[in-house]
CSV table of C-alpha atoms and ligand atoms in Angstrom, one decimal:
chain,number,residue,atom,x,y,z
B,1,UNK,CA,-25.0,15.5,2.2
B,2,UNK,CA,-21.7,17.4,3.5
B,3,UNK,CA,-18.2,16.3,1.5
B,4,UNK,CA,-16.8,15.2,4.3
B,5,UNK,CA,-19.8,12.5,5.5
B,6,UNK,CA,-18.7,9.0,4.9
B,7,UNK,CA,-20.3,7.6,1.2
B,8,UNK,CA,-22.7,4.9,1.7
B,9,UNK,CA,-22.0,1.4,1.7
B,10,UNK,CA,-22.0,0.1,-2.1
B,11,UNK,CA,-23.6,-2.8,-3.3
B,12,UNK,CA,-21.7,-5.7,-1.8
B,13,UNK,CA,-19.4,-8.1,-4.0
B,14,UNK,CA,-20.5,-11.5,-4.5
B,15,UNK,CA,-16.7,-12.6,-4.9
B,16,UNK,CA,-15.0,-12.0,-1.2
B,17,UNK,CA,-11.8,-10.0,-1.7
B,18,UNK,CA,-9.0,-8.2,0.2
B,19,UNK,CA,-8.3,-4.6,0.5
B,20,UNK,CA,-3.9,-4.8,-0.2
B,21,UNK,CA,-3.2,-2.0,1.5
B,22,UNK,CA,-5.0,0.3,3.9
B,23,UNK,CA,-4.2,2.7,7.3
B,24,UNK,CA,-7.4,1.4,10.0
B,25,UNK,CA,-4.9,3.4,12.5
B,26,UNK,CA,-5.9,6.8,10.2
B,27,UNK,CA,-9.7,5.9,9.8
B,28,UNK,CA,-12.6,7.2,12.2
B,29,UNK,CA,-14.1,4.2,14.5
B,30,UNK,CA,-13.2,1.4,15.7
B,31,UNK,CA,-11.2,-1.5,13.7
B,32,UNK,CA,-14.3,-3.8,14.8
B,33,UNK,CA,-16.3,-1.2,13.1
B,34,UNK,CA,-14.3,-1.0,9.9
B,35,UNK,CA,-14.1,-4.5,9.6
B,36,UNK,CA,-17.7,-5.0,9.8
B,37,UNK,CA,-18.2,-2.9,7.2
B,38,UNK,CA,-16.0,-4.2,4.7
B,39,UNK,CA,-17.2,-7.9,5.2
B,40,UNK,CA,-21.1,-6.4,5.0
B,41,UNK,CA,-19.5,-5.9,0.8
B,42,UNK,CA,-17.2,-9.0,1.2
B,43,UNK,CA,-13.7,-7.5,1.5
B,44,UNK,CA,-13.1,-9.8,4.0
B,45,UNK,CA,-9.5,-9.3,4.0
B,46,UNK,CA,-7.2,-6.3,4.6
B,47,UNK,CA,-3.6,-5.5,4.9
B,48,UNK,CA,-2.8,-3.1,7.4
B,49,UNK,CA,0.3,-1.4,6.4
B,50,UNK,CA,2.6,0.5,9.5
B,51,UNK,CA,4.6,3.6,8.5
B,52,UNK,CA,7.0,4.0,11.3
B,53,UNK,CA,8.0,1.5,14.6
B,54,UNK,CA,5.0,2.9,16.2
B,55,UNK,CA,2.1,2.1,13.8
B,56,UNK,CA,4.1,-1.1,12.5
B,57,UNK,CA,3.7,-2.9,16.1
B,58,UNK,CA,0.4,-1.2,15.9
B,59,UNK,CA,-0.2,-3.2,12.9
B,60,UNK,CA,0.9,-6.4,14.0
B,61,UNK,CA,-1.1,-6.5,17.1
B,62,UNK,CA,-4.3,-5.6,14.9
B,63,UNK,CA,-3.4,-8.6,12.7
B,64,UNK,CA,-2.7,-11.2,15.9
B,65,UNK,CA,-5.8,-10.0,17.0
B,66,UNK,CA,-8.3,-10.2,14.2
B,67,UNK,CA,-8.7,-13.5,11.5
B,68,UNK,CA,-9.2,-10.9,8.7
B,69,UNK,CA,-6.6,-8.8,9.2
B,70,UNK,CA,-2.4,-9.3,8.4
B,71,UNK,CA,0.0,-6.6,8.6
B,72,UNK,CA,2.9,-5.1,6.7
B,73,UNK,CA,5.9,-3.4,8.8
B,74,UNK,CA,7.8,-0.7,8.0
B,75,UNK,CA,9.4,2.7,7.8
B,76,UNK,CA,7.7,5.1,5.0
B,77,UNK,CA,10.2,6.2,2.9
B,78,UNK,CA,9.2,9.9,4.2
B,79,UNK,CA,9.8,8.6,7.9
B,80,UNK,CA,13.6,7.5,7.4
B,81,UNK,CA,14.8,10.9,6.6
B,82,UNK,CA,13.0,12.1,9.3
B,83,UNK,CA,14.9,9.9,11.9
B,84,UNK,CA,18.3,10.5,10.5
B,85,UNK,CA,17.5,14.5,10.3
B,86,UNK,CA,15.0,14.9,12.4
B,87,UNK,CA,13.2,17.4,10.1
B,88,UNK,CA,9.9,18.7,11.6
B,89,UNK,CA,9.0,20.2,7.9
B,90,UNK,CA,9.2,16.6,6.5
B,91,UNK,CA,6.1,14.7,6.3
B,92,UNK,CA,5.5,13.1,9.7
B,93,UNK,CA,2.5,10.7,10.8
B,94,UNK,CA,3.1,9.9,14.3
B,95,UNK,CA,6.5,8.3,15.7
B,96,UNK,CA,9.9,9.7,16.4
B,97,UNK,CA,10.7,13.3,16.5
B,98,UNK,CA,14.3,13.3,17.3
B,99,UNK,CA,16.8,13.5,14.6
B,100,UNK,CA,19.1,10.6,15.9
B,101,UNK,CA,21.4,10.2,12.7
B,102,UNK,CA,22.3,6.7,11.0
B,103,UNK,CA,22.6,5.3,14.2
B,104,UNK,CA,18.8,6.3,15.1
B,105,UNK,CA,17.7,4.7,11.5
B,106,UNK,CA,19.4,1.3,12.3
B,107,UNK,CA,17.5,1.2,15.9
B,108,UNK,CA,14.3,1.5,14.0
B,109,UNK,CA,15.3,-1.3,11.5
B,110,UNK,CA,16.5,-3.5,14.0
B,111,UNK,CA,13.0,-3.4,15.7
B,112,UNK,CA,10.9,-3.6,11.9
B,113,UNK,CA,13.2,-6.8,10.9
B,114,UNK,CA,11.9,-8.2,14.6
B,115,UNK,CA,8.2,-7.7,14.1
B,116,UNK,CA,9.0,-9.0,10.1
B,117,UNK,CA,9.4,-12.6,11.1
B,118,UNK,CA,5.9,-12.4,13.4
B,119,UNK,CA,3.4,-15.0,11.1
B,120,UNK,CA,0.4,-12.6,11.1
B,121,UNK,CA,3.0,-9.8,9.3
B,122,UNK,CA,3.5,-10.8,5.9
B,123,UNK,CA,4.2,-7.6,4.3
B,124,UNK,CA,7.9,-5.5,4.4
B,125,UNK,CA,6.9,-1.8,3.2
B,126,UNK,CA,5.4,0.3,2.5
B,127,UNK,CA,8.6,1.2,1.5
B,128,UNK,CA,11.0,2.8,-1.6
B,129,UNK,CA,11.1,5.9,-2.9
B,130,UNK,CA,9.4,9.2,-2.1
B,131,UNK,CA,10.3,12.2,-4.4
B,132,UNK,CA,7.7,14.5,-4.2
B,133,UNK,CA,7.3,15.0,-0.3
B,134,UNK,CA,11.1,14.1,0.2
B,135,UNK,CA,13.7,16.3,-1.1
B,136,UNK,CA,17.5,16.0,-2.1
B,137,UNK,CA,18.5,16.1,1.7
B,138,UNK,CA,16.4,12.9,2.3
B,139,UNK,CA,16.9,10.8,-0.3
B,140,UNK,CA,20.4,9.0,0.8
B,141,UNK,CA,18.7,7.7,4.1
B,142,UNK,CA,15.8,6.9,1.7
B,143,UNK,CA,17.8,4.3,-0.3
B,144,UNK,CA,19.7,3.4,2.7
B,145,UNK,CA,16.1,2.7,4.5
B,146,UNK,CA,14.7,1.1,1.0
B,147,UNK,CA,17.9,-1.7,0.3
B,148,UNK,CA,17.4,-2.5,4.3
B,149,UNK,CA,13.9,-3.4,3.6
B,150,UNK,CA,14.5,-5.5,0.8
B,151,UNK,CA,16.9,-7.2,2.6
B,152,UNK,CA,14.4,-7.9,5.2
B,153,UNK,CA,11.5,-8.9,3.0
B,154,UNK,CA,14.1,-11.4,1.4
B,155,UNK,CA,15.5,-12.9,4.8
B,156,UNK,CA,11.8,-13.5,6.2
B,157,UNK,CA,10.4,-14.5,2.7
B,158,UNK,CA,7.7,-11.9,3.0
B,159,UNK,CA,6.5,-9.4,0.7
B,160,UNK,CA,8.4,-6.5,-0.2
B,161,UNK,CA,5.0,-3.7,-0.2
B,162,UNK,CA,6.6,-0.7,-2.6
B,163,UNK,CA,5.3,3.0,-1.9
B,164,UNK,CA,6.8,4.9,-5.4
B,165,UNK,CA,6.2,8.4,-5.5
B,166,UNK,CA,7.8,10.3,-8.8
B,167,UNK,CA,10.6,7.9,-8.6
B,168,UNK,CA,10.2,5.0,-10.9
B,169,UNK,CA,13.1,4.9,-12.6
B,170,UNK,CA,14.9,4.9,-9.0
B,171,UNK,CA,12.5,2.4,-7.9
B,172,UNK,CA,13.0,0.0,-10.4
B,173,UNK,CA,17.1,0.4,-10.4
B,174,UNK,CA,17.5,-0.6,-6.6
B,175,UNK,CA,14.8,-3.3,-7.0
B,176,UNK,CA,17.1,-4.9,-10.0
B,177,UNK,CA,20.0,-4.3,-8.0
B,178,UNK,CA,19.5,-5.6,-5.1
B,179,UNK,CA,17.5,-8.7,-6.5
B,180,UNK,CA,13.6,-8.0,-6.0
B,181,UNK,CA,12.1,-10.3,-3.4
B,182,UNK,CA,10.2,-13.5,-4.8
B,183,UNK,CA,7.0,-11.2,-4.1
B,184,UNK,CA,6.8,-7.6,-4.6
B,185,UNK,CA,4.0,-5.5,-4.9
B,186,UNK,CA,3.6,-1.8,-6.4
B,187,UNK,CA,1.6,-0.1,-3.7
B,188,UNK,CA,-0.7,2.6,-5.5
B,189,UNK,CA,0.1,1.6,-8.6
B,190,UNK,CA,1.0,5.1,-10.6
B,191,UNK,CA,3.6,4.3,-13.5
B,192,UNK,CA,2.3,4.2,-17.1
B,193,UNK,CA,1.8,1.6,-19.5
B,194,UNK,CA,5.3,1.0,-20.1
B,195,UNK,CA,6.0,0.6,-16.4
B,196,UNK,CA,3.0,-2.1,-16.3
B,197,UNK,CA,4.9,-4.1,-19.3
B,198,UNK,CA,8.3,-4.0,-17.2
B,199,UNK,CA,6.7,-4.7,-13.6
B,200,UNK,CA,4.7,-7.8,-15.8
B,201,UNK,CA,8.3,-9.0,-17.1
B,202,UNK,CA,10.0,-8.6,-13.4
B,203,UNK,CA,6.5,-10.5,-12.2
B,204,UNK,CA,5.7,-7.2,-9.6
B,205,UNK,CA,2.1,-6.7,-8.8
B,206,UNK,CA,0.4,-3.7,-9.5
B,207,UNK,CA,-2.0,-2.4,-6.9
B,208,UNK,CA,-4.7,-0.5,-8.1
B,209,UNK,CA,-5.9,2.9,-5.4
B,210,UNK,CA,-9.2,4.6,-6.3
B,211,UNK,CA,-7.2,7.3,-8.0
B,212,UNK,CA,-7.3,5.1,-11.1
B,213,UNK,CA,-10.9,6.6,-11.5
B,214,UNK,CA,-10.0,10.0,-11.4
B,215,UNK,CA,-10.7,11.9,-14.8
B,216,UNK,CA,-6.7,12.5,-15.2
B,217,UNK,CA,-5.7,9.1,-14.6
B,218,UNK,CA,-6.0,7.7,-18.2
B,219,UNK,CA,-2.3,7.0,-17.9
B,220,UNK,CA,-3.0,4.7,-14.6
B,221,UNK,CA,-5.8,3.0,-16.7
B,222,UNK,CA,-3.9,2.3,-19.7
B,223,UNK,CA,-1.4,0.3,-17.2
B,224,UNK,CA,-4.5,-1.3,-16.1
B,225,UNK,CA,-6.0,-2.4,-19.0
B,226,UNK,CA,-2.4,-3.9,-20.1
B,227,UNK,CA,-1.0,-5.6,-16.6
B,228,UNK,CA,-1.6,-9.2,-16.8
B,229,UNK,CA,-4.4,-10.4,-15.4
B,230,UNK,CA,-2.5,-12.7,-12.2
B,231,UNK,CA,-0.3,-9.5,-11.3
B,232,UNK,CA,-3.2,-7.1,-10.1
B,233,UNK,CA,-4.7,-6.0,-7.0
B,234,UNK,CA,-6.8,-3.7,-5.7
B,235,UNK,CA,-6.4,-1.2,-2.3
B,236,UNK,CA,-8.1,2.2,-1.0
B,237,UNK,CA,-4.4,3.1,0.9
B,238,UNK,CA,-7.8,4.5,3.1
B,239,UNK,CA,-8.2,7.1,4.5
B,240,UNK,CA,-6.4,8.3,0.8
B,241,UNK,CA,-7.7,8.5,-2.4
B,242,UNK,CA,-11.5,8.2,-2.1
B,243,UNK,CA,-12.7,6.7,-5.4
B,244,UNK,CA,-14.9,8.9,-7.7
B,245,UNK,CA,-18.2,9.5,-7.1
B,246,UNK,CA,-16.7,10.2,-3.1
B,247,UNK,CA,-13.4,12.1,-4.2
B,248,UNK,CA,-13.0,14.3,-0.7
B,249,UNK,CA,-15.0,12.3,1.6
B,250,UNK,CA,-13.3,9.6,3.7
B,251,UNK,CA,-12.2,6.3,2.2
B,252,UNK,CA,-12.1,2.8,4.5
B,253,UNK,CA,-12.1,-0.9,2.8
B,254,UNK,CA,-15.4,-1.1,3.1
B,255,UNK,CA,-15.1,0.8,-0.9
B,256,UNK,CA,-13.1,-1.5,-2.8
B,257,UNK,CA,-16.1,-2.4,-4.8
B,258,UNK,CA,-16.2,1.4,-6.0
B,259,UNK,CA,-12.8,1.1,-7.2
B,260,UNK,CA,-13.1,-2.7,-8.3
B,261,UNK,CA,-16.1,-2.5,-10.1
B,262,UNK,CA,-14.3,0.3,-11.9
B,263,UNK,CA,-11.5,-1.5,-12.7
B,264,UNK,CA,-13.5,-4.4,-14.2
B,265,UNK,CA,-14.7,-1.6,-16.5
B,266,UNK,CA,-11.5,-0.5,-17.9
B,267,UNK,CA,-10.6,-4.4,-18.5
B,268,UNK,CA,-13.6,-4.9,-20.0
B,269,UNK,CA,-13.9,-8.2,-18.2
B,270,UNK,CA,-17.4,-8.9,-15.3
B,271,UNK,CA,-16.8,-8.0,-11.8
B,272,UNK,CA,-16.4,-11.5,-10.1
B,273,UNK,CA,-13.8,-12.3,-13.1
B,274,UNK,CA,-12.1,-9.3,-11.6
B,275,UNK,CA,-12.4,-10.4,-7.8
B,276,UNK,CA,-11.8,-14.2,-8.5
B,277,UNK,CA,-8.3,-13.2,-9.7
B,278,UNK,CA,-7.4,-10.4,-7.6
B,279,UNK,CA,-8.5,-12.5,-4.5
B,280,UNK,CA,-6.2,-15.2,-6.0
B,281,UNK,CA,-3.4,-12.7,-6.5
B,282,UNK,CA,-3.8,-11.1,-2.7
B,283,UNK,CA,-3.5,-14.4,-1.0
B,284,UNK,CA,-0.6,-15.0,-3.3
B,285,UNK,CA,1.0,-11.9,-2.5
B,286,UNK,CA,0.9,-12.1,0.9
B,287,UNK,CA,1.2,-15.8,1.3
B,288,UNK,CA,-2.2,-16.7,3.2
L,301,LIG,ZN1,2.2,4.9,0.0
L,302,LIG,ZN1,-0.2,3.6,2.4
């Protein structure tokens, strides 16, 4: 068995549930394909999150095209630097190359706030803060890019889909500042136990990733085992963060069970207990 060969399908979920965030556009086959696959373990739901202009129409058109699938539109908070410097170091998926200043950045938001108020997007993000792959230079058109988005989320009544990398503190500041949309979600979920208990009083969810079953993450499974029970769901953010035993080999929905059943563990509550709520909390969430 090579480490890069897809991990076998697990055994399937009795309780149907969604995959909150994944990237079908950065998977191997065919959407039809990874679709299949999930529903063969019931996650019979995903949210396919866009990271520039490009893969956010890309998204929408996936979701008005298949009953399982909604979207979430946005600019990562690595790809608004890039369009107001144009940095070819910065971290870049696919999308504009040009540096085109401010003026560039409020093109792109112009066209995410139109594919926002589509019905089969229900998601704003992923969007926020971005420390470790963006540096000082970025982090201005970050936060302009991040309050725009709120604003969005907030105007369309859609959730705001928060991508939070080394930058809590930042995070939650803006969030409180700007006045959090009425649903806001913690995309891969990686603050502490503390975090958990202030997300909890703000009412945030906290999406779990399958790095919650790495043997370092104690800190991500101490949040778990303390976020309230209506604020949690699960995601792969596929083709990312395989869950252990398949660390290194390709994630796709089709191995939320891995992670979910793993969860459950942690929380010390049974599987469909776990998928019951989170399924409740997804459709919540994204208003389904
Ligand atoms: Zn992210
Ligand atoms: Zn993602």
């Amino acid at each position: 068995m090579s480490r890069t060969e897809a991990p076998p399908l697990p055994e399937p979920l009795r309780v149907p549930v969604a995959d909150s965030h994944t990237h079908l556009d950065m998977q191997d086959g065919t959407v039809e394909e990874g679709l299949a696959r999930a529903a063969a373990v019931n996650v019979t739901t995903v949210i396919q999150v866009g990271c520039d202009v490009k893969g956010s129409r890309w998204a929408a058109e996936t979701a008005a095209a298949h009953a399982s699938v909604y979207a979430a539109v946005a600019l990562h908070p690595n790809e608004a630097p890039r369009i107001v410097h144009g940095d070819p170091d910065n971290w870049s998926r696919q999308g504009a190359r040009e540096g085109g200043g401010t003026a560039a950045l409020h093109e792109a938001l112009a066209e995410i706030d139109a594919l926002a108020a589509l019905d089969h997007v229900r998601g704003v993000g992923e969007t926020g803060l971005d420390y470790f792959r963006t540096g000082p230079e970025g982090m201005a058109a970050q936060e302009e890019s991040f309050r725009a988005h709120i604003e969005i989320a907030k105007r369309h009544g859609k959730a705001l889909v928060i991508h939070d990398r080394e930058a809590h503190a930042d995070v939650l500041r803006i969030l409180a500042d700007a006045g959090a949309p009425e649903r806001t979600v913690f995309h891969c979920y990686s603050g502490d136990a503390d975090m958990a208990r202030i997300c909890a009083d703000a009412g945030y969810f906290m999406s779990f990733a399958g790095n919650m079953t790495f043997k370092n993450a104690q800190p991500l499974r101490d949040a778990l085992a303390v976020a309230p029970a209506e604020l949690v769901l699960v995601e792969t953010d596929a083709p990312f963060l395989t869950p252990a035993p398949y660390r290194g080999r390709p994630n796709a929905p089709y191995l939320i069970p891995v992670t979910l059943r793993a969860m459950a563990a942690v929380r010390g509550v049974d599987e469909d207990t776990l998928a019951s709520a989170i399924a409740d909390n997804t459709a919540r969430a994204f208003d389904y």
